[in-house]
mmCIF file of C-alpha atoms in Angstrom:
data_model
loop_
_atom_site.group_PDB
_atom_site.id
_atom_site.type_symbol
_atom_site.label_atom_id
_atom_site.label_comp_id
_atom_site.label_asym_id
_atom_site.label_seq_id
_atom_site.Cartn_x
_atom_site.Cartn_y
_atom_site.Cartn_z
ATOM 1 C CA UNK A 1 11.238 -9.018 18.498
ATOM 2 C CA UNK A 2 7.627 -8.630 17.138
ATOM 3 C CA UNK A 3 7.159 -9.003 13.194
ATOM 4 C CA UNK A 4 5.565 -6.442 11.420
ATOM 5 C CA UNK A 5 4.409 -6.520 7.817
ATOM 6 C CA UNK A 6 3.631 -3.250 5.383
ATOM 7 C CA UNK A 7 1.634 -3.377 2.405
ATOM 8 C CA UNK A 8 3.155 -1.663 -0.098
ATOM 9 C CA UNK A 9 0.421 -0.021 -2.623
ATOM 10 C CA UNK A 10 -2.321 2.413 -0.520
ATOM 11 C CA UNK A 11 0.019 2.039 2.573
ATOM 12 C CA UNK A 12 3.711 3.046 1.322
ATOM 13 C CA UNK A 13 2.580 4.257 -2.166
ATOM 14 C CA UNK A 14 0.226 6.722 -2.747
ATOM 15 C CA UNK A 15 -1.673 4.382 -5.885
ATOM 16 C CA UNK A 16 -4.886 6.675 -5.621
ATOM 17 C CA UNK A 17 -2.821 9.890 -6.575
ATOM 18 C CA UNK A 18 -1.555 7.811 -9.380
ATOM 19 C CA UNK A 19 -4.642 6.709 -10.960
ATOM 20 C CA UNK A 20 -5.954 10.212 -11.006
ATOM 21 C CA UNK A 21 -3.135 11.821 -12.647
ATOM 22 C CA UNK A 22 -3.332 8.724 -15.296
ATOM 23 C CA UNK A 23 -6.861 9.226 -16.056
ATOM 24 C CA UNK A 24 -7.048 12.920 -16.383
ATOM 25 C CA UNK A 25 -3.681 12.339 -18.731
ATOM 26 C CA UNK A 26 -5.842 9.879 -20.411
ATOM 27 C CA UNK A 27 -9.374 11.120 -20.710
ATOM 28 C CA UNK A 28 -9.524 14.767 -19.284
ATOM 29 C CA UNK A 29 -11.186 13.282 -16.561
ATOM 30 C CA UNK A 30 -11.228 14.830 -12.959
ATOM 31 C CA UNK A 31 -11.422 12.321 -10.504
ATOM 32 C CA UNK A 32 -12.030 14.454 -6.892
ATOM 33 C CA UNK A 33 -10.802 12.082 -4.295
ATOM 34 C CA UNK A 34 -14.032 12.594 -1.995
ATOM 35 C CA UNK A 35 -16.292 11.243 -4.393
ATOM 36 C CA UNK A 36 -14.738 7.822 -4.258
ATOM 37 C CA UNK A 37 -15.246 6.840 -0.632
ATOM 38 C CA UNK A 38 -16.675 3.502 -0.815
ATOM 39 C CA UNK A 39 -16.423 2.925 -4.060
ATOM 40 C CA UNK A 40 -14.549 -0.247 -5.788
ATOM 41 C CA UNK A 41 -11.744 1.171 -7.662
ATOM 42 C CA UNK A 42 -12.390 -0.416 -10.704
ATOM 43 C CA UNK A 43 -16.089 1.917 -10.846
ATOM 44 C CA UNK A 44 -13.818 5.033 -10.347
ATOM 45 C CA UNK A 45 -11.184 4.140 -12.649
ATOM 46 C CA UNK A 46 -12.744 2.356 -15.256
ATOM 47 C CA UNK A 47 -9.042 2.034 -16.928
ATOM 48 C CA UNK A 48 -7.405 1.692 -13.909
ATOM 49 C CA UNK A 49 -6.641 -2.532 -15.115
ATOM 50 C CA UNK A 50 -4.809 -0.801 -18.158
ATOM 51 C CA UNK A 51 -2.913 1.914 -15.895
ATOM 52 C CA UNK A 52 -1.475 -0.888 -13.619
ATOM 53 C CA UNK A 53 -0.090 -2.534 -16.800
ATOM 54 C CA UNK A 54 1.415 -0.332 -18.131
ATOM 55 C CA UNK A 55 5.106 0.319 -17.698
ATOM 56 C CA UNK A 56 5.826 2.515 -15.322
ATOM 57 C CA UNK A 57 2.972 2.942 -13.180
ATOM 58 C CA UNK A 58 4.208 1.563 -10.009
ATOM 59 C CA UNK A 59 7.840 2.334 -10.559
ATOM 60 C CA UNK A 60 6.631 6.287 -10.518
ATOM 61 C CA UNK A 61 3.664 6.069 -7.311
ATOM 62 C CA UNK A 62 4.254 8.902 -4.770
ATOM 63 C CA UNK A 63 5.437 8.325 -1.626
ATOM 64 C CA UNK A 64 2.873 7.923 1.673
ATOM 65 C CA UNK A 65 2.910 11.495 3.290
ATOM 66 C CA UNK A 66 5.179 10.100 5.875
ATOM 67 C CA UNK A 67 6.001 6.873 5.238
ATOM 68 C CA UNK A 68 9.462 7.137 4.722
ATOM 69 C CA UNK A 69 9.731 8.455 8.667
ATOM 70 C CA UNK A 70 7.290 5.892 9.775
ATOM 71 C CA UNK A 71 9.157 2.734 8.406
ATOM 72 C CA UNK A 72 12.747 3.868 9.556
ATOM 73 C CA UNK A 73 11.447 4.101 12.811
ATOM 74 C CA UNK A 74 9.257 0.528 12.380
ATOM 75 C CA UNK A 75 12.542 -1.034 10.743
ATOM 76 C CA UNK A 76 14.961 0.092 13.626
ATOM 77 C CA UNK A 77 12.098 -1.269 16.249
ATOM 78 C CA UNK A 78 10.826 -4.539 14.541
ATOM 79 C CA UNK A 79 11.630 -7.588 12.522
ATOM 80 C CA UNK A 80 10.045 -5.263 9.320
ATOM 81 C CA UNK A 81 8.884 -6.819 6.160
ATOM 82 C CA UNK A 82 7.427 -5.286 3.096
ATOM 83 C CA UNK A 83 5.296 -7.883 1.421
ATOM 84 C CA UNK A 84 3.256 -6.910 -1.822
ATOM 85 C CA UNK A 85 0.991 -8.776 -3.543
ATOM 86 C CA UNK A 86 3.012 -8.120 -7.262
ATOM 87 C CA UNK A 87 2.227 -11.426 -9.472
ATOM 88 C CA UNK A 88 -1.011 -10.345 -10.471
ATOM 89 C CA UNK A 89 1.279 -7.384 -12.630
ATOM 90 C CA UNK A 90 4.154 -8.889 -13.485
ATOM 91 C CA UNK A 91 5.678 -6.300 -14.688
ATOM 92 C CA UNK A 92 5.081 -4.219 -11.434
ATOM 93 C CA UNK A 93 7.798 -6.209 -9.457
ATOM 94 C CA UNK A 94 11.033 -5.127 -10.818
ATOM 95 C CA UNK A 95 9.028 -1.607 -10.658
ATOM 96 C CA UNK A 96 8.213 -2.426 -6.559
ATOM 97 C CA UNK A 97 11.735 -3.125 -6.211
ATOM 98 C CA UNK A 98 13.602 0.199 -7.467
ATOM 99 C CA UNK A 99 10.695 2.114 -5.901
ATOM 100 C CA UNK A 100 11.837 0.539 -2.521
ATOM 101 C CA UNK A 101 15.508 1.141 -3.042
ATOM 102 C CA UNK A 102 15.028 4.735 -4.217
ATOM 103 C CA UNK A 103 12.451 5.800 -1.388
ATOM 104 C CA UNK A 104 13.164 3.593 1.452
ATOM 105 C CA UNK A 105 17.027 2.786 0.954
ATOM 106 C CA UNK A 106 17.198 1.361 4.526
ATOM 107 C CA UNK A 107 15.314 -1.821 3.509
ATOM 108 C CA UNK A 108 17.525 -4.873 2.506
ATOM 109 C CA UNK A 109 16.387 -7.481 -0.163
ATOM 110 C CA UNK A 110 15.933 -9.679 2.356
ATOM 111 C CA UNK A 111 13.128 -7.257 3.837
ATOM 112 C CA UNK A 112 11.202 -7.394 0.128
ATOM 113 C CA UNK A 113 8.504 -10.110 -0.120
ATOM 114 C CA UNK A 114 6.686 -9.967 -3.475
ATOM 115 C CA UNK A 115 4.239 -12.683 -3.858
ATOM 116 C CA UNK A 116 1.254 -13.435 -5.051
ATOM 117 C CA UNK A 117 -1.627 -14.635 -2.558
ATOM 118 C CA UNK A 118 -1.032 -12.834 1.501
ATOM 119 C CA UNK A 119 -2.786 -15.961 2.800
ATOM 120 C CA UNK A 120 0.633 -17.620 3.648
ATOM 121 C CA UNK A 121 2.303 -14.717 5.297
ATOM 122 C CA UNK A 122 2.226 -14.613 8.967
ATOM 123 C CA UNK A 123 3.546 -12.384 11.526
ATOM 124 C CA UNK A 124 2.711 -10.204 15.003
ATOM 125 C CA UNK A 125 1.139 -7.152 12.867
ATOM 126 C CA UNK A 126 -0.110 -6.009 9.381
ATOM 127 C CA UNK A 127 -0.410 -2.784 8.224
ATOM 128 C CA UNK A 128 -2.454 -3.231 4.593
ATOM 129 C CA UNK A 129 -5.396 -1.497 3.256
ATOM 130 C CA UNK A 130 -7.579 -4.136 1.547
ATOM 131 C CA UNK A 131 -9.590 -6.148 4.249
ATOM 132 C CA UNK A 132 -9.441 -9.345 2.358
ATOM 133 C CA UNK A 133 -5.331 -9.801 3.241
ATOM 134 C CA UNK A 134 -6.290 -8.448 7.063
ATOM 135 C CA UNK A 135 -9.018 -11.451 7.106
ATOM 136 C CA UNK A 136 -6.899 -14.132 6.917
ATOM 137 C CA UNK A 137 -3.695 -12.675 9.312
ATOM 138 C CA UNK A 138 -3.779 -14.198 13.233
ATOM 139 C CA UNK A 139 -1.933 -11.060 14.529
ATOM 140 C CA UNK A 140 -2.829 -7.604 14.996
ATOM 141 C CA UNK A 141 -4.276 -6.514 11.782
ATOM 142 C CA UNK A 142 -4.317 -2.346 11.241
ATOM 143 C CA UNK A 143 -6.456 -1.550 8.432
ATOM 144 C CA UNK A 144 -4.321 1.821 6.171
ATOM 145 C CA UNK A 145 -7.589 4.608 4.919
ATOM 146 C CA UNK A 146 -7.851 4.540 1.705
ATOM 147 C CA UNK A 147 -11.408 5.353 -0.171
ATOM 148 C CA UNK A 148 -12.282 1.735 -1.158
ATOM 149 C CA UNK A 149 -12.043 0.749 2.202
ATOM 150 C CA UNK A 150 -13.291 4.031 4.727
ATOM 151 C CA UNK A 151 -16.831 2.817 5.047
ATOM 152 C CA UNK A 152 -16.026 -0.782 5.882
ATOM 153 C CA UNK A 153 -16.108 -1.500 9.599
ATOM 154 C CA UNK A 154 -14.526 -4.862 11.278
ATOM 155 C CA UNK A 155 -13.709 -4.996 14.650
ATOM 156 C CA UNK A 156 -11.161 -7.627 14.249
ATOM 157 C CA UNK A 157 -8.908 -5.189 12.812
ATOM 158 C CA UNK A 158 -7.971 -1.515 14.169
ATOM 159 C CA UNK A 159 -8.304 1.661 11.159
ATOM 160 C CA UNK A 160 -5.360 3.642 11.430
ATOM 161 C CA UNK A 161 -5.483 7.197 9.396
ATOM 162 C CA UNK A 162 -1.785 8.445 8.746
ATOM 163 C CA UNK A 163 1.611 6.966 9.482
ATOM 164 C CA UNK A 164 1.569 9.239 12.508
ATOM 165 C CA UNK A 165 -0.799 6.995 14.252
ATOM 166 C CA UNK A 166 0.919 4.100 13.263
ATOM 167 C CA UNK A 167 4.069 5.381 15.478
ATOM 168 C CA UNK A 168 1.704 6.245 18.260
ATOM 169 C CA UNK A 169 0.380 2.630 18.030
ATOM 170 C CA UNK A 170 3.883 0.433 17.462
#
């Protein structure tokens, strides 16, 4: 049985929603989604470091727009792990955990890898958004759209646009 690995935040979790909502709530601010192709998120969000400290933010991120469908199907086909990259916020991974178990129920502990560096995980496939944990996978890499990430283009990894052509693919 093939192993597949899902990012968590910009695959599973809708983080750019999040940091929209936070910095309107925080500066008035009106971040339109379309103006932040290609750019770092840090240059959009200038207090996006603060907003993923604080208490809360990952525990409330929206869910994927069908996500939840997507990874039953995945975790019923495939050896399925989710495997986020938490340590850099510590306090984000008792947050990643109840976000899992109230969302995606059907996922065991044993399915949850929270780490720190992706480097070490290995598998058949990986589903992530940021290029830099795709780089260093030997499987199948499938790059998630998000804005930081649309212009980049890498054909060691395949761009996949919804969770619907994730299920088409796997």
């Amino acid at each position: 049985m093939k192993k597949v690995i899902v990012d968590m935040d910009g695959v599973m979790a809708d983080v750019y929603h999040q940091l929209i909502q936070f910095e309107k709530r925080d500066t008035g601010r009106e971040v339109e989604l379309n103006g932040t192709v290609g750019r770092p998120e840090l240059e959009v969000f200038p207090n996006g470091k603060k907003h993923v400290n604080e208490i809360g933010f990952f525990r409330t991120l929206p869910v994927m727009e069908g996500s939840q469908k997507a990874i039953e199907y995945l975790n019923n086909k495939y050896e399925l792990y989710i495997v986020s990259a938490g340590m850099e916020f510590p306090n984000s991974l008792r947050e990643k955990y109840d976000w899992l178990a109230e969302h995606f129920p059907f996922i065991t502990w044993e399915q949850i890898v929270l780490c720190g560096s992706k480097k070490v995980v290995s598998g058949d496939v990986m589903i992530d958004d940021y290029p830099k944990n795709l780089d260093h996978f030997s499987g199948q890499g499938l790059i998630f759209t998000q804005p930081h990430n649309e212009l980049i283009e890498n054909e060691t990894y395949q761009r996949v646009n919804s969770w619907e052509e994730i299920m088409e693919i796997l």
